[in-house]
């Protein structure tokens, strides 16, 4: 199915590995030019080289989404390289898995810095151009922890909930300019970060909490993002799509 992404320009944060890499790969396969943005410069270069080897237009961008100036510089660099952005995917994220009482202000600042302020910073940089051109799609990766809450990730849950509220409000604000804003809420997805957070023996136990009997793969998230980014979703905005194996049914 043609998702309406051919010839579009997209920037994916946290694109060097895991879910961001899978999103970038699918967008390239659908004909989009992609800027793979990541705080890991070497990882971004390697991802871009691998994705570009198949013939797509892919560039590597390095920066820190939690820093407003860095976010603006990434958008500007991406647009110089691949043209005005049609799609922004806010995928970069991090979590600290601890009881809330064992965390402190520095931890909270890190989690909100990437998961919430990172979304604000990147969207703030990309949005004026989209509004001026009369079209654009912003897709933000959030978590089902934002909607149901998860123990030991209270601050992460709060930070991810914030971007859902932000996206709903922004969708109402910019819809008249032809810009759509949506979220994809994920259940536990097998990524390098997740595998580093959970002991190997826990994965089977985690999978049993899902009606479909398995945890997610990065490609599951990528499929939802690609749909929301493209023209097939031209009448979809302000929504939070659950990609969670049935774990949450809000």
JSON list of C-alpha atoms in Angstrom, two decimals:
[
{"chain": "A", "resi": 1, "resn": "UNK", "atom": "CA", "xyz": [0.00, 0.00, 0.00]},
{"chain": "A", "resi": 2, "resn": "UNK", "atom": "CA", "xyz": [1.25, 3.45, -0.92]},
{"chain": "A", "resi": 3, "resn": "UNK", "atom": "CA", "xyz": [1.24, 5.48, 2.29]},
{"chain": "A", "resi": 4, "resn": "UNK", "atom": "CA", "xyz": [1.74, 8.81, 0.52]},
{"chain": "A", "resi": 5, "resn": "UNK", "atom": "CA", "xyz": [5.33, 9.36, 1.66]},
{"chain": "A", "resi": 6, "resn": "UNK", "atom": "CA", "xyz": [7.14, 9.25, -1.66]},
{"chain": "A", "resi": 7, "resn": "UNK", "atom": "CA", "xyz": [9.26, 12.36, -2.10]},
{"chain": "A", "resi": 8, "resn": "UNK", "atom": "CA", "xyz": [8.62, 13.62, 1.42]},
{"chain": "A", "resi": 9, "resn": "UNK", "atom": "CA", "xyz": [11.37, 14.82, 3.79]},
{"chain": "A", "resi": 10, "resn": "UNK", "atom": "CA", "xyz": [11.38, 13.39, 7.31]},
{"chain": "A", "resi": 11, "resn": "UNK", "atom": "CA", "xyz": [13.48, 13.83, 10.43]},
{"chain": "A", "resi": 12, "resn": "UNK", "atom": "CA", "xyz": [13.55, 11.02, 13.01]},
{"chain": "A", "resi": 13, "resn": "UNK", "atom": "CA", "xyz": [15.07, 11.67, 16.44]},
{"chain": "A", "resi": 14, "resn": "UNK", "atom": "CA", "xyz": [16.77, 8.80, 18.21]},
{"chain": "A", "resi": 15, "resn": "UNK", "atom": "CA", "xyz": [17.13, 7.26, 14.77]},
{"chain": "A", "resi": 16, "resn": "UNK", "atom": "CA", "xyz": [20.41, 5.44, 15.21]},
{"chain": "A", "resi": 17, "resn": "UNK", "atom": "CA", "xyz": [19.00, 2.23, 16.66]},
{"chain": "A", "resi": 18, "resn": "UNK", "atom": "CA", "xyz": [15.94, 0.40, 17.92]},
{"chain": "A", "resi": 19, "resn": "UNK", "atom": "CA", "xyz": [12.56, 1.93, 17.18]},
{"chain": "A", "resi": 20, "resn": "UNK", "atom": "CA", "xyz": [14.03, 5.04, 15.56]},
{"chain": "A", "resi": 21, "resn": "UNK", "atom": "CA", "xyz": [16.07, 2.96, 13.15]},
{"chain": "A", "resi": 22, "resn": "UNK", "atom": "CA", "xyz": [13.06, 0.83, 12.22]},
{"chain": "A", "resi": 23, "resn": "UNK", "atom": "CA", "xyz": [11.00, 3.98, 11.61]},
{"chain": "A", "resi": 24, "resn": "UNK", "atom": "CA", "xyz": [13.74, 5.48, 9.45]},
{"chain": "A", "resi": 25, "resn": "UNK", "atom": "CA", "xyz": [14.06, 2.26, 7.45]},
{"chain": "A", "resi": 26, "resn": "UNK", "atom": "CA", "xyz": [10.34, 2.09, 6.70]},
{"chain": "A", "resi": 27, "resn": "UNK", "atom": "CA", "xyz": [10.13, 5.76, 5.75]},
{"chain": "A", "resi": 28, "resn": "UNK", "atom": "CA", "xyz": [13.04, 5.26, 3.34]},
{"chain": "A", "resi": 29, "resn": "UNK", "atom": "CA", "xyz": [11.35, 2.16, 1.90]},
{"chain": "A", "resi": 30, "resn": "UNK", "atom": "CA", "xyz": [8.22, 4.27, 1.31]},
{"chain": "A", "resi": 31, "resn": "UNK", "atom": "CA", "xyz": [10.22, 6.78, -0.71]},
{"chain": "A", "resi": 32, "resn": "UNK", "atom": "CA", "xyz": [10.92, 9.49, 1.85]},
{"chain": "A", "resi": 33, "resn": "UNK", "atom": "CA", "xyz": [14.25, 11.26, 2.28]},
{"chain": "A", "resi": 34, "resn": "UNK", "atom": "CA", "xyz": [15.26, 10.85, 5.91]},
{"chain": "A", "resi": 35, "resn": "UNK", "atom": "CA", "xyz": [17.48, 12.69, 8.37]},
{"chain": "A", "resi": 36, "resn": "UNK", "atom": "CA", "xyz": [18.58, 10.23, 11.06]},
{"chain": "A", "resi": 37, "resn": "UNK", "atom": "CA", "xyz": [19.09, 12.40, 14.14]},
{"chain": "A", "resi": 38, "resn": "UNK", "atom": "CA", "xyz": [20.77, 11.13, 17.27]},
{"chain": "A", "resi": 39, "resn": "UNK", "atom": "CA", "xyz": [22.94, 12.30, 20.14]},
{"chain": "A", "resi": 40, "resn": "UNK", "atom": "CA", "xyz": [25.27, 9.43, 19.17]},
{"chain": "A", "resi": 41, "resn": "UNK", "atom": "CA", "xyz": [27.12, 10.85, 16.18]},
{"chain": "A", "resi": 42, "resn": "UNK", "atom": "CA", "xyz": [28.83, 7.61, 15.18]},
{"chain": "A", "resi": 43, "resn": "UNK", "atom": "CA", "xyz": [25.59, 5.65, 15.53]},
{"chain": "A", "resi": 44, "resn": "UNK", "atom": "CA", "xyz": [23.74, 8.15, 13.36]},
{"chain": "A", "resi": 45, "resn": "UNK", "atom": "CA", "xyz": [26.42, 7.97, 10.66]},
{"chain": "A", "resi": 46, "resn": "UNK", "atom": "CA", "xyz": [26.39, 4.17, 10.68]},
{"chain": "A", "resi": 47, "resn": "UNK", "atom": "CA", "xyz": [22.59, 4.04, 10.49]},
{"chain": "A", "resi": 48, "resn": "UNK", "atom": "CA", "xyz": [22.47, 6.56, 7.66]},
{"chain": "A", "resi": 49, "resn": "UNK", "atom": "CA", "xyz": [25.15, 4.72, 5.70]},
{"chain": "A", "resi": 50, "resn": "UNK", "atom": "CA", "xyz": [23.36, 1.39, 6.09]},
{"chain": "A", "resi": 51, "resn": "UNK", "atom": "CA", "xyz": [19.97, 2.79, 5.11]},
{"chain": "A", "resi": 52, "resn": "UNK", "atom": "CA", "xyz": [21.40, 4.79, 2.24]},
{"chain": "A", "resi": 53, "resn": "UNK", "atom": "CA", "xyz": [23.20, 1.79, 0.80]},
{"chain": "A", "resi": 54, "resn": "UNK", "atom": "CA", "xyz": [19.90, 0.50, -0.58]},
{"chain": "A", "resi": 55, "resn": "UNK", "atom": "CA", "xyz": [19.55, 3.64, -2.67]},
{"chain": "A", "resi": 56, "resn": "UNK", "atom": "CA", "xyz": [17.52, 5.96, -0.47]},
{"chain": "A", "resi": 57, "resn": "UNK", "atom": "CA", "xyz": [18.40, 9.54, 0.45]},
{"chain": "A", "resi": 58, "resn": "UNK", "atom": "CA", "xyz": [19.53, 9.42, 4.08]},
{"chain": "A", "resi": 59, "resn": "UNK", "atom": "CA", "xyz": [21.67, 11.83, 6.08]},
{"chain": "A", "resi": 60, "resn": "UNK", "atom": "CA", "xyz": [23.02, 11.75, 9.62]},
{"chain": "A", "resi": 61, "resn": "UNK", "atom": "CA", "xyz": [22.32, 14.63, 12.01]},
{"chain": "A", "resi": 62, "resn": "UNK", "atom": "CA", "xyz": [23.83, 14.95, 15.47]},
{"chain": "A", "resi": 63, "resn": "UNK", "atom": "CA", "xyz": [22.38, 16.88, 18.39]},
{"chain": "A", "resi": 64, "resn": "UNK", "atom": "CA", "xyz": [20.67, 16.85, 21.76]},
{"chain": "A", "resi": 65, "resn": "UNK", "atom": "CA", "xyz": [16.88, 17.15, 21.67]},
{"chain": "A", "resi": 66, "resn": "UNK", "atom": "CA", "xyz": [16.80, 18.35, 25.28]},
{"chain": "A", "resi": 67, "resn": "UNK", "atom": "CA", "xyz": [18.67, 21.53, 24.25]},
{"chain": "A", "resi": 68, "resn": "UNK", "atom": "CA", "xyz": [16.55, 24.10, 22.39]},
{"chain": "A", "resi": 69, "resn": "UNK", "atom": "CA", "xyz": [19.41, 25.54, 20.35]},
{"chain": "A", "resi": 70, "resn": "UNK", "atom": "CA", "xyz": [20.64, 22.09, 19.39]},
{"chain": "A", "resi": 71, "resn": "UNK", "atom": "CA", "xyz": [17.14, 21.06, 18.29]},
{"chain": "A", "resi": 72, "resn": "UNK", "atom": "CA", "xyz": [16.84, 24.15, 16.10]},
{"chain": "A", "resi": 73, "resn": "UNK", "atom": "CA", "xyz": [20.24, 23.44, 14.58]},
{"chain": "A", "resi": 74, "resn": "UNK", "atom": "CA", "xyz": [19.23, 19.86, 13.77]},
{"chain": "A", "resi": 75, "resn": "UNK", "atom": "CA", "xyz": [16.10, 20.98, 11.96]},
{"chain": "A", "resi": 76, "resn": "UNK", "atom": "CA", "xyz": [18.05, 23.60, 10.01]},
{"chain": "A", "resi": 77, "resn": "UNK", "atom": "CA", "xyz": [20.75, 21.10, 9.05]},
{"chain": "A", "resi": 78, "resn": "UNK", "atom": "CA", "xyz": [18.19, 18.51, 7.98]},
{"chain": "A", "resi": 79, "resn": "UNK", "atom": "CA", "xyz": [16.36, 21.02, 5.78]},
{"chain": "A", "resi": 80, "resn": "UNK", "atom": "CA", "xyz": [19.60, 22.08, 4.12]},
{"chain": "A", "resi": 81, "resn": "UNK", "atom": "CA", "xyz": [20.36, 18.44, 3.36]},
{"chain": "A", "resi": 82, "resn": "UNK", "atom": "CA", "xyz": [17.00, 16.96, 2.33]},
{"chain": "A", "resi": 83, "resn": "UNK", "atom": "CA", "xyz": [14.69, 19.94, 1.90]},
{"chain": "A", "resi": 84, "resn": "UNK", "atom": "CA", "xyz": [11.81, 21.43, 3.90]},
{"chain": "A", "resi": 85, "resn": "UNK", "atom": "CA", "xyz": [10.48, 18.95, 6.43]},
{"chain": "A", "resi": 86, "resn": "UNK", "atom": "CA", "xyz": [7.15, 17.29, 5.79]},
{"chain": "A", "resi": 87, "resn": "UNK", "atom": "CA", "xyz": [7.43, 14.86, 8.71]},
{"chain": "A", "resi": 88, "resn": "UNK", "atom": "CA", "xyz": [8.90, 15.10, 12.20]},
{"chain": "A", "resi": 89, "resn": "UNK", "atom": "CA", "xyz": [9.08, 11.94, 14.28]},
{"chain": "A", "resi": 90, "resn": "UNK", "atom": "CA", "xyz": [9.80, 12.60, 17.95]},
{"chain": "A", "resi": 91, "resn": "UNK", "atom": "CA", "xyz": [11.19, 9.21, 18.93]},
{"chain": "A", "resi": 92, "resn": "UNK", "atom": "CA", "xyz": [14.16, 9.99, 21.20]},
{"chain": "A", "resi": 93, "resn": "UNK", "atom": "CA", "xyz": [13.46, 8.88, 24.74]},
{"chain": "A", "resi": 94, "resn": "UNK", "atom": "CA", "xyz": [14.92, 7.49, 27.94]},
{"chain": "A", "resi": 95, "resn": "UNK", "atom": "CA", "xyz": [13.79, 6.13, 31.27]},
{"chain": "A", "resi": 96, "resn": "UNK", "atom": "CA", "xyz": [15.07, 5.45, 34.77]},
{"chain": "A", "resi": 97, "resn": "UNK", "atom": "CA", "xyz": [13.63, 2.31, 36.33]},
{"chain": "A", "resi": 98, "resn": "UNK", "atom": "CA", "xyz": [13.58, 2.89, 40.10]},
{"chain": "A", "resi": 99, "resn": "UNK", "atom": "CA", "xyz": [11.05, 3.46, 42.86]},
{"chain": "A", "resi": 100, "resn": "UNK", "atom": "CA", "xyz": [10.13, 7.14, 42.88]},
{"chain": "A", "resi": 101, "resn": "UNK", "atom": "CA", "xyz": [11.57, 7.64, 46.38]},
{"chain": "A", "resi": 102, "resn": "UNK", "atom": "CA", "xyz": [14.97, 6.50, 45.11]},
{"chain": "A", "resi": 103, "resn": "UNK", "atom": "CA", "xyz": [15.08, 9.17, 42.42]},
{"chain": "A", "resi": 104, "resn": "UNK", "atom": "CA", "xyz": [15.76, 12.88, 42.76]},
{"chain": "A", "resi": 105, "resn": "UNK", "atom": "CA", "xyz": [15.57, 16.20, 40.91]},
{"chain": "A", "resi": 106, "resn": "UNK", "atom": "CA", "xyz": [18.52, 15.39, 38.66]},
{"chain": "A", "resi": 107, "resn": "UNK", "atom": "CA", "xyz": [16.80, 12.21, 37.50]},
{"chain": "A", "resi": 108, "resn": "UNK", "atom": "CA", "xyz": [13.51, 14.05, 36.93]},
{"chain": "A", "resi": 109, "resn": "UNK", "atom": "CA", "xyz": [15.28, 16.74, 34.92]},
{"chain": "A", "resi": 110, "resn": "UNK", "atom": "CA", "xyz": [16.89, 14.13, 32.66]},
{"chain": "A", "resi": 111, "resn": "UNK", "atom": "CA", "xyz": [13.63, 12.30, 32.01]},
{"chain": "A", "resi": 112, "resn": "UNK", "atom": "CA", "xyz": [11.58, 15.42, 31.34]},
{"chain": "A", "resi": 113, "resn": "UNK", "atom": "CA", "xyz": [14.50, 16.92, 29.40]},
{"chain": "A", "resi": 114, "resn": "UNK", "atom": "CA", "xyz": [14.49, 14.20, 26.75]},
{"chain": "A", "resi": 115, "resn": "UNK", "atom": "CA", "xyz": [10.94, 12.84, 26.87]},
{"chain": "A", "resi": 116, "resn": "UNK", "atom": "CA", "xyz": [9.02, 16.12, 27.19]},
{"chain": "A", "resi": 117, "resn": "UNK", "atom": "CA", "xyz": [11.26, 19.09, 26.49]},
{"chain": "A", "resi": 118, "resn": "UNK", "atom": "CA", "xyz": [12.82, 17.19, 23.59]},
{"chain": "A", "resi": 119, "resn": "UNK", "atom": "CA", "xyz": [9.42, 16.96, 21.94]},
{"chain": "A", "resi": 120, "resn": "UNK", "atom": "CA", "xyz": [8.71, 20.64, 22.61]},
{"chain": "A", "resi": 121, "resn": "UNK", "atom": "CA", "xyz": [12.12, 21.71, 21.30]},
{"chain": "A", "resi": 122, "resn": "UNK", "atom": "CA", "xyz": [12.02, 19.71, 18.07]},
{"chain": "A", "resi": 123, "resn": "UNK", "atom": "CA", "xyz": [8.40, 20.59, 17.33]},
{"chain": "A", "resi": 124, "resn": "UNK", "atom": "CA", "xyz": [9.02, 24.26, 18.06]},
{"chain": "A", "resi": 125, "resn": "UNK", "atom": "CA", "xyz": [11.83, 24.24, 15.51]},
{"chain": "A", "resi": 126, "resn": "UNK", "atom": "CA", "xyz": [10.04, 22.31, 12.75]},
{"chain": "A", "resi": 127, "resn": "UNK", "atom": "CA", "xyz": [6.53, 23.73, 13.06]},
{"chain": "A", "resi": 128, "resn": "UNK", "atom": "CA", "xyz": [6.91, 27.26, 11.62]},
{"chain": "A", "resi": 129, "resn": "UNK", "atom": "CA", "xyz": [8.06, 25.89, 8.28]},
{"chain": "A", "resi": 130, "resn": "UNK", "atom": "CA", "xyz": [5.23, 23.37, 8.16]},
{"chain": "A", "resi": 131, "resn": "UNK", "atom": "CA", "xyz": [2.68, 26.08, 8.93]},
{"chain": "A", "resi": 132, "resn": "UNK", "atom": "CA", "xyz": [4.14, 28.36, 6.25]},
{"chain": "A", "resi": 133, "resn": "UNK", "atom": "CA", "xyz": [3.95, 25.56, 3.66]},
{"chain": "A", "resi": 134, "resn": "UNK", "atom": "CA", "xyz": [0.44, 24.53, 4.69]},
{"chain": "A", "resi": 135, "resn": "UNK", "atom": "CA", "xyz": [1.21, 20.89, 5.42]},
{"chain": "A", "resi": 136, "resn": "UNK", "atom": "CA", "xyz": [3.11, 18.64, 7.78]},
{"chain": "A", "resi": 137, "resn": "UNK", "atom": "CA", "xyz": [2.87, 15.72, 10.15]},
{"chain": "A", "resi": 138, "resn": "UNK", "atom": "CA", "xyz": [4.30, 15.45, 13.65]},
{"chain": "A", "resi": 139, "resn": "UNK", "atom": "CA", "xyz": [4.30, 11.97, 15.19]},
{"chain": "A", "resi": 140, "resn": "UNK", "atom": "CA", "xyz": [5.50, 11.49, 18.75]},
{"chain": "A", "resi": 141, "resn": "UNK", "atom": "CA", "xyz": [6.36, 8.19, 20.38]},
{"chain": "A", "resi": 142, "resn": "UNK", "atom": "CA", "xyz": [4.83, 7.93, 23.82]},
{"chain": "A", "resi": 143, "resn": "UNK", "atom": "CA", "xyz": [4.16, 4.99, 26.11]},
{"chain": "A", "resi": 144, "resn": "UNK", "atom": "CA", "xyz": [1.18, 3.15, 27.50]},
{"chain": "A", "resi": 145, "resn": "UNK", "atom": "CA", "xyz": [2.79, 3.95, 30.85]},
{"chain": "A", "resi": 146, "resn": "UNK", "atom": "CA", "xyz": [1.50, 7.46, 30.22]},
{"chain": "A", "resi": 147, "resn": "UNK", "atom": "CA", "xyz": [-2.09, 6.23, 30.06]},
{"chain": "A", "resi": 148, "resn": "UNK", "atom": "CA", "xyz": [-2.17, 3.43, 32.65]},
{"chain": "A", "resi": 149, "resn": "UNK", "atom": "CA", "xyz": [0.84, 4.20, 34.88]},
{"chain": "A", "resi": 150, "resn": "UNK", "atom": "CA", "xyz": [3.65, 1.78, 35.65]},
{"chain": "A", "resi": 151, "resn": "UNK", "atom": "CA", "xyz": [5.45, 1.22, 38.96]},
{"chain": "A", "resi": 152, "resn": "UNK", "atom": "CA", "xyz": [9.15, 2.12, 39.10]},
{"chain": "A", "resi": 153, "resn": "UNK", "atom": "CA", "xyz": [8.72, 4.48, 36.14]},
{"chain": "A", "resi": 154, "resn": "UNK", "atom": "CA", "xyz": [6.54, 7.17, 37.72]},
{"chain": "A", "resi": 155, "resn": "UNK", "atom": "CA", "xyz": [8.48, 10.12, 36.30]},
{"chain": "A", "resi": 156, "resn": "UNK", "atom": "CA", "xyz": [8.78, 8.51, 32.87]},
{"chain": "A", "resi": 157, "resn": "UNK", "atom": "CA", "xyz": [5.02, 7.91, 32.92]},
{"chain": "A", "resi": 158, "resn": "UNK", "atom": "CA", "xyz": [4.44, 11.58, 33.77]},
{"chain": "A", "resi": 159, "resn": "UNK", "atom": "CA", "xyz": [6.83, 12.85, 31.09]},
{"chain": "A", "resi": 160, "resn": "UNK", "atom": "CA", "xyz": [5.22, 10.71, 28.43]},
{"chain": "A", "resi": 161, "resn": "UNK", "atom": "CA", "xyz": [1.72, 11.73, 29.55]},
{"chain": "A", "resi": 162, "resn": "UNK", "atom": "CA", "xyz": [2.71, 15.37, 29.10]},
{"chain": "A", "resi": 163, "resn": "UNK", "atom": "CA", "xyz": [3.43, 14.92, 25.41]},
{"chain": "A", "resi": 164, "resn": "UNK", "atom": "CA", "xyz": [-0.01, 13.37, 24.84]},
{"chain": "A", "resi": 165, "resn": "UNK", "atom": "CA", "xyz": [-1.67, 16.47, 26.28]},
{"chain": "A", "resi": 166, "resn": "UNK", "atom": "CA", "xyz": [0.64, 18.71, 24.31]},
{"chain": "A", "resi": 167, "resn": "UNK", "atom": "CA", "xyz": [-0.07, 16.87, 21.07]},
{"chain": "A", "resi": 168, "resn": "UNK", "atom": "CA", "xyz": [-3.85, 17.04, 21.51]},
{"chain": "A", "resi": 169, "resn": "UNK", "atom": "CA", "xyz": [-3.76, 20.78, 22.15]},
{"chain": "A", "resi": 170, "resn": "UNK", "atom": "CA", "xyz": [-1.32, 21.44, 19.32]},
{"chain": "A", "resi": 171, "resn": "UNK", "atom": "CA", "xyz": [-3.43, 19.42, 16.89]},
{"chain": "A", "resi": 172, "resn": "UNK", "atom": "CA", "xyz": [-6.34, 21.79, 17.54]},
{"chain": "A", "resi": 173, "resn": "UNK", "atom": "CA", "xyz": [-4.05, 24.79, 17.19]},
{"chain": "A", "resi": 174, "resn": "UNK", "atom": "CA", "xyz": [-2.39, 23.94, 13.89]},
{"chain": "A", "resi": 175, "resn": "UNK", "atom": "CA", "xyz": [-4.97, 21.81, 12.08]},
{"chain": "A", "resi": 176, "resn": "UNK", "atom": "CA", "xyz": [-6.25, 24.83, 10.16]},
{"chain": "A", "resi": 177, "resn": "UNK", "atom": "CA", "xyz": [-2.72, 25.17, 8.72]},
{"chain": "A", "resi": 178, "resn": "UNK", "atom": "CA", "xyz": [-2.77, 21.64, 7.32]},
{"chain": "A", "resi": 179, "resn": "UNK", "atom": "CA", "xyz": [-0.49, 20.26, 10.02]},
{"chain": "A", "resi": 180, "resn": "UNK", "atom": "CA", "xyz": [-1.44, 17.02, 11.79]},
{"chain": "A", "resi": 181, "resn": "UNK", "atom": "CA", "xyz": [-0.16, 16.00, 15.23]},
{"chain": "A", "resi": 182, "resn": "UNK", "atom": "CA", "xyz": [-0.48, 12.45, 16.60]},
{"chain": "A", "resi": 183, "resn": "UNK", "atom": "CA", "xyz": [1.10, 10.06, 19.09]},
{"chain": "A", "resi": 184, "resn": "UNK", "atom": "CA", "xyz": [1.90, 6.35, 19.09]},
{"chain": "A", "resi": 185, "resn": "UNK", "atom": "CA", "xyz": [1.69, 4.77, 22.56]},
{"chain": "A", "resi": 186, "resn": "UNK", "atom": "CA", "xyz": [3.86, 1.68, 22.86]},
{"chain": "A", "resi": 187, "resn": "UNK", "atom": "CA", "xyz": [3.85, -1.29, 25.14]},
{"chain": "A", "resi": 188, "resn": "UNK", "atom": "CA", "xyz": [7.10, -3.03, 26.07]},
{"chain": "A", "resi": 189, "resn": "UNK", "atom": "CA", "xyz": [9.13, -3.20, 22.88]},
{"chain": "A", "resi": 190, "resn": "UNK", "atom": "CA", "xyz": [12.35, -5.15, 22.45]},
{"chain": "A", "resi": 191, "resn": "UNK", "atom": "CA", "xyz": [15.02, -2.52, 21.85]},
{"chain": "A", "resi": 192, "resn": "UNK", "atom": "CA", "xyz": [18.64, -2.22, 23.01]},
{"chain": "A", "resi": 193, "resn": "UNK", "atom": "CA", "xyz": [17.51, 0.17, 25.78]},
{"chain": "A", "resi": 194, "resn": "UNK", "atom": "CA", "xyz": [14.76, -2.18, 26.95]},
{"chain": "A", "resi": 195, "resn": "UNK", "atom": "CA", "xyz": [17.06, -5.20, 26.87]},
{"chain": "A", "resi": 196, "resn": "UNK", "atom": "CA", "xyz": [19.52, -3.30, 29.03]},
{"chain": "A", "resi": 197, "resn": "UNK", "atom": "CA", "xyz": [16.75, -2.45, 31.50]},
{"chain": "A", "resi": 198, "resn": "UNK", "atom": "CA", "xyz": [15.18, -5.89, 31.97]},
{"chain": "A", "resi": 199, "resn": "UNK", "atom": "CA", "xyz": [16.97, -9.12, 32.84]},
{"chain": "A", "resi": 200, "resn": "UNK", "atom": "CA", "xyz": [16.75, -11.77, 30.10]},
{"chain": "A", "resi": 201, "resn": "UNK", "atom": "CA", "xyz": [14.64, -14.08, 32.28]},
{"chain": "A", "resi": 202, "resn": "UNK", "atom": "CA", "xyz": [11.97, -11.36, 32.68]},
{"chain": "A", "resi": 203, "resn": "UNK", "atom": "CA", "xyz": [11.01, -11.16, 29.02]},
{"chain": "A", "resi": 204, "resn": "UNK", "atom": "CA", "xyz": [8.85, -14.31, 29.05]},
{"chain": "A", "resi": 205, "resn": "UNK", "atom": "CA", "xyz": [7.07, -13.02, 32.15]},
{"chain": "A", "resi": 206, "resn": "UNK", "atom": "CA", "xyz": [6.49, -9.64, 30.56]},
{"chain": "A", "resi": 207, "resn": "UNK", "atom": "CA", "xyz": [5.09, -11.25, 27.40]},
{"chain": "A", "resi": 208, "resn": "UNK", "atom": "CA", "xyz": [2.46, -13.10, 29.44]},
{"chain": "A", "resi": 209, "resn": "UNK", "atom": "CA", "xyz": [0.88, -9.75, 30.40]},
{"chain": "A", "resi": 210, "resn": "UNK", "atom": "CA", "xyz": [0.00, -9.16, 26.73]},
{"chain": "A", "resi": 211, "resn": "UNK", "atom": "CA", "xyz": [-3.13, -10.73, 25.20]},
{"chain": "A", "resi": 212, "resn": "UNK", "atom": "CA", "xyz": [-1.23, -11.37, 21.98]},
{"chain": "A", "resi": 213, "resn": "UNK", "atom": "CA", "xyz": [1.40, -13.27, 23.93]},
{"chain": "A", "resi": 214, "resn": "UNK", "atom": "CA", "xyz": [4.50, -11.34, 22.94]},
{"chain": "A", "resi": 215, "resn": "UNK", "atom": "CA", "xyz": [6.29, -8.07, 23.46]},
{"chain": "A", "resi": 216, "resn": "UNK", "atom": "CA", "xyz": [6.62, -5.55, 20.67]},
{"chain": "A", "resi": 217, "resn": "UNK", "atom": "CA", "xyz": [9.25, -5.28, 17.98]},
{"chain": "A", "resi": 218, "resn": "UNK", "atom": "CA", "xyz": [10.54, -1.99, 16.57]},
{"chain": "A", "resi": 219, "resn": "UNK", "atom": "CA", "xyz": [8.83, -2.75, 13.27]},
{"chain": "A", "resi": 220, "resn": "UNK", "atom": "CA", "xyz": [5.44, -2.77, 15.03]},
{"chain": "A", "resi": 221, "resn": "UNK", "atom": "CA", "xyz": [5.96, 0.85, 16.03]},
{"chain": "A", "resi": 222, "resn": "UNK", "atom": "CA", "xyz": [7.37, 1.81, 12.64]},
{"chain": "A", "resi": 223, "resn": "UNK", "atom": "CA", "xyz": [4.25, 0.63, 10.80]},
{"chain": "A", "resi": 224, "resn": "UNK", "atom": "CA", "xyz": [1.99, 2.86, 12.89]},
{"chain": "A", "resi": 225, "resn": "UNK", "atom": "CA", "xyz": [4.29, 5.86, 12.57]},
{"chain": "A", "resi": 226, "resn": "UNK", "atom": "CA", "xyz": [4.56, 5.51, 8.79]},
{"chain": "A", "resi": 227, "resn": "UNK", "atom": "CA", "xyz": [0.77, 5.39, 8.47]},
{"chain": "A", "resi": 228, "resn": "UNK", "atom": "CA", "xyz": [0.26, 8.48, 10.62]},
{"chain": "A", "resi": 229, "resn": "UNK", "atom": "CA", "xyz": [3.04, 10.35, 8.82]},
{"chain": "A", "resi": 230, "resn": "UNK", "atom": "CA", "xyz": [1.62, 9.81, 5.35]},
{"chain": "A", "resi": 231, "resn": "UNK", "atom": "CA", "xyz": [-1.37, 10.90, 3.30]},
{"chain": "A", "resi": 232, "resn": "UNK", "atom": "CA", "xyz": [-3.40, 7.78, 4.14]},
{"chain": "A", "resi": 233, "resn": "UNK", "atom": "CA", "xyz": [-3.95, 9.39, 7.55]},
{"chain": "A", "resi": 234, "resn": "UNK", "atom": "CA", "xyz": [-4.91, 12.78, 6.14]},
{"chain": "A", "resi": 235, "resn": "UNK", "atom": "CA", "xyz": [-8.03, 12.97, 8.37]},
{"chain": "A", "resi": 236, "resn": "UNK", "atom": "CA", "xyz": [-6.31, 11.77, 11.54]},
{"chain": "A", "resi": 237, "resn": "UNK", "atom": "CA", "xyz": [-5.05, 14.28, 14.09]},
{"chain": "A", "resi": 238, "resn": "UNK", "atom": "CA", "xyz": [-4.94, 14.69, 17.85]},
{"chain": "A", "resi": 239, "resn": "UNK", "atom": "CA", "xyz": [-4.98, 10.92, 18.33]},
{"chain": "A", "resi": 240, "resn": "UNK", "atom": "CA", "xyz": [-2.94, 8.52, 20.43]},
{"chain": "A", "resi": 241, "resn": "UNK", "atom": "CA", "xyz": [-2.66, 5.15, 18.70]},
{"chain": "A", "resi": 242, "resn": "UNK", "atom": "CA", "xyz": [-1.98, 2.22, 20.99]},
{"chain": "A", "resi": 243, "resn": "UNK", "atom": "CA", "xyz": [0.53, -0.30, 19.63]},
{"chain": "A", "resi": 244, "resn": "UNK", "atom": "CA", "xyz": [0.66, -2.53, 22.64]},
{"chain": "A", "resi": 245, "resn": "UNK", "atom": "CA", "xyz": [-0.41, -6.11, 21.95]},
{"chain": "A", "resi": 246, "resn": "UNK", "atom": "CA", "xyz": [-3.63, -5.50, 23.85]},
{"chain": "A", "resi": 247, "resn": "UNK", "atom": "CA", "xyz": [-1.93, -4.56, 27.12]},
{"chain": "A", "resi": 248, "resn": "UNK", "atom": "CA", "xyz": [-3.98, -1.36, 27.44]},
{"chain": "A", "resi": 249, "resn": "UNK", "atom": "CA", "xyz": [-7.40, -0.75, 25.96]},
{"chain": "A", "resi": 250, "resn": "UNK", "atom": "CA", "xyz": [-8.29, 2.86, 26.91]}
]
